[in-house]
Amino acid sequence: MTLGDWLREWLTAEYGVEVGMTREELLTQSKVPGRTVETYESIIRVHMLPEIGDIPLQRLRTTHLRQYFDVVGRKLVANTCQVHYILLQSALEAAVNERLVEDNVARRMTGKPSKTRGEDSQEEATKHCWEPHEAQRFLAAAHNAGPQWAALFT
């Protein structure tokens, strides 16, 4: 069994969908609400299957994962690479639980993708906050727009 075979099987077992489904099918047939399954399907189809999908699951090593993240890291931001890592780590943990592999190589990988500090910093967050007078103006406009808008934002 290749990593690609396992990722397809895992996506179906975990989320009830298959690689290649339309967006509408993914959102309506998924076992879980939200867009996580749409994101995971896209990552598997667009990135993982072409790059590392042919590697036999039993032969997968941390070096394969580091090479994969070197490639995708040139195209994607750090937060997106972290989602790729979370997906791989979850799928490989399920493979361990199914006794397909003895060990989750993603857990042993050095240089794991992580969010960049600047993207999550308090300073970055406060740049996008309203001043008190701006928030008051917004709430007044919502109140003037009608009871549904007022209820939504107050």
CSV table of N, CA and C in Angstrom, one decimal, residues 4-31 36-46 49:
chain,number,residue,atom,x,y,z
A,4,GLY,N,-0.3,7.3,-0.9
A,4,GLY,CA,-1.5,7.8,-1.6
A,4,GLY,C,-2.7,6.9,-1.4
A,5,ASP,N,-2.5,5.6,-1.5
A,5,ASP,CA,-3.6,4.7,-1.2
A,5,ASP,C,-4.2,4.9,0.2
A,6,TRP,N,-3.2,5.0,1.2
A,6,TRP,CA,-3.7,5.2,2.5
A,6,TRP,C,-4.4,6.5,2.7
A,7,LEU,N,-3.9,7.6,2.2
A,7,LEU,CA,-4.5,8.9,2.3
A,7,LEU,C,-5.9,8.9,1.8
A,8,ARG,N,-6.1,8.2,0.6
A,8,ARG,CA,-7.5,8.1,0.1
A,8,ARG,C,-8.4,7.3,1.0
A,9,GLU,N,-7.9,6.2,1.5
A,9,GLU,CA,-8.7,5.3,2.4
A,9,GLU,C,-9.0,6.0,3.7
A,10,TRP,N,-8.0,6.7,4.3
A,10,TRP,CA,-8.2,7.5,5.5
A,10,TRP,C,-9.2,8.6,5.3
A,11,LEU,N,-9.1,9.3,4.2
A,11,LEU,CA,-10.1,10.4,4.0
A,11,LEU,C,-11.5,9.9,3.9
A,12,THR,N,-11.7,8.7,3.3
A,12,THR,CA,-13.0,8.1,3.2
A,12,THR,C,-13.5,7.6,4.6
A,13,ALA,N,-12.6,6.9,5.3
A,13,ALA,CA,-13.0,6.4,6.6
A,13,ALA,C,-13.2,7.5,7.6
A,14,GLU,N,-12.4,8.5,7.6
A,14,GLU,CA,-12.5,9.5,8.6
A,14,GLU,C,-13.6,10.5,8.3
A,15,TYR,N,-13.8,10.9,7.0
A,15,TYR,CA,-14.7,12.0,6.7
A,15,TYR,C,-15.8,11.6,5.8
A,16,GLY,N,-15.8,10.3,5.2
A,16,GLY,CA,-16.9,9.9,4.4
A,16,GLY,C,-16.9,10.4,3.0
A,17,VAL,N,-15.8,10.9,2.5
A,17,VAL,CA,-15.7,11.5,1.2
A,17,VAL,C,-14.5,10.9,0.4
A,18,GLU,N,-14.4,11.1,-0.8
A,18,GLU,CA,-13.4,10.6,-1.7
A,18,GLU,C,-12.6,11.7,-2.4
A,19,VAL,N,-11.3,11.5,-2.6
A,19,VAL,CA,-10.5,12.4,-3.4
A,19,VAL,C,-11.1,12.5,-4.8
A,20,GLY,N,-11.3,13.8,-5.2
A,20,GLY,CA,-11.8,14.0,-6.6
A,20,GLY,C,-13.3,14.4,-6.6
A,21,MET,N,-14.0,14.4,-5.4
A,21,MET,CA,-15.4,14.8,-5.4
A,21,MET,C,-15.5,16.3,-5.6
A,22,THR,N,-16.6,16.8,-6.1
A,22,THR,CA,-16.8,18.2,-6.3
A,22,THR,C,-17.0,18.9,-4.9
A,23,ARG,N,-16.8,20.2,-4.9
A,23,ARG,CA,-17.0,20.9,-3.6
A,23,ARG,C,-18.3,20.7,-3.0
A,24,GLU,N,-19.4,20.7,-3.8
A,24,GLU,CA,-20.7,20.4,-3.3
A,24,GLU,C,-20.8,19.1,-2.6
A,25,GLU,N,-20.3,18.1,-3.3
A,25,GLU,CA,-20.3,16.7,-2.8
A,25,GLU,C,-19.5,16.6,-1.5
A,26,LEU,N,-18.4,17.3,-1.4
A,26,LEU,CA,-17.6,17.2,-0.2
A,26,LEU,C,-18.3,17.8,1.0
A,27,LEU,N,-19.0,19.0,0.7
A,27,LEU,CA,-19.6,19.7,1.8
A,27,LEU,C,-20.9,19.0,2.2
A,28,THR,N,-21.6,18.3,1.3
A,28,THR,CA,-22.9,17.7,1.7
A,28,THR,C,-22.7,16.3,2.2
A,29,GLN,N,-21.6,15.6,1.8
A,29,GLN,CA,-21.5,14.2,2.2
A,29,GLN,C,-20.5,13.9,3.3
A,30,SER,N,-19.8,15.0,3.7
A,30,SER,CA,-18.8,14.8,4.8
A,30,SER,C,-19.5,14.5,6.1
A,31,LYS,N,-18.8,13.7,6.9
A,31,LYS,CA,-19.3,13.3,8.2
A,31,LYS,C,-19.2,14.4,9.2
A,36,THR,N,-13.1,21.8,6.7
A,36,THR,CA,-11.9,21.1,6.9
A,36,THR,C,-11.7,20.0,5.8
A,37,VAL,N,-12.8,19.2,5.6
A,37,VAL,CA,-12.7,18.1,4.6
A,37,VAL,C,-12.4,18.6,3.2
A,38,GLU,N,-12.9,19.8,2.9
A,38,GLU,CA,-12.7,20.4,1.5
A,38,GLU,C,-11.2,20.7,1.4
A,39,THR,N,-10.6,21.3,2.5
A,39,THR,CA,-9.2,21.6,2.6
A,39,THR,C,-8.4,20.4,2.5
A,40,TYR,N,-8.7,19.4,3.3
A,40,TYR,CA,-7.9,18.1,3.3
A,40,TYR,C,-7.9,17.5,1.9
A,41,GLU,N,-9.1,17.4,1.3
A,41,GLU,CA,-9.2,16.7,0.0
A,41,GLU,C,-8.3,17.4,-1.0
A,42,SER,N,-8.4,18.8,-1.0
A,42,SER,CA,-7.5,19.5,-1.9
A,42,SER,C,-6.1,19.3,-1.7
A,43,ILE,N,-5.6,19.3,-0.4
A,43,ILE,CA,-4.2,19.1,-0.1
A,43,ILE,C,-3.8,17.8,-0.6
A,44,ILE,N,-4.6,16.8,-0.3
A,44,ILE,CA,-4.2,15.4,-0.7
A,44,ILE,C,-4.1,15.3,-2.3
A,45,ARG,N,-5.1,15.8,-3.0
A,45,ARG,CA,-5.2,15.7,-4.4
A,45,ARG,C,-4.2,16.6,-5.1
A,46,VAL,N,-4.0,17.8,-4.7
A,46,VAL,CA,-3.1,18.7,-5.4
A,46,VAL,C,-1.7,18.6,-5.0
A,49,LEU,N,-0.6,13.7,-3.2
A,49,LEU,CA,-0.6,12.5,-4.2
A,49,LEU,C,0.5,12.7,-5.3
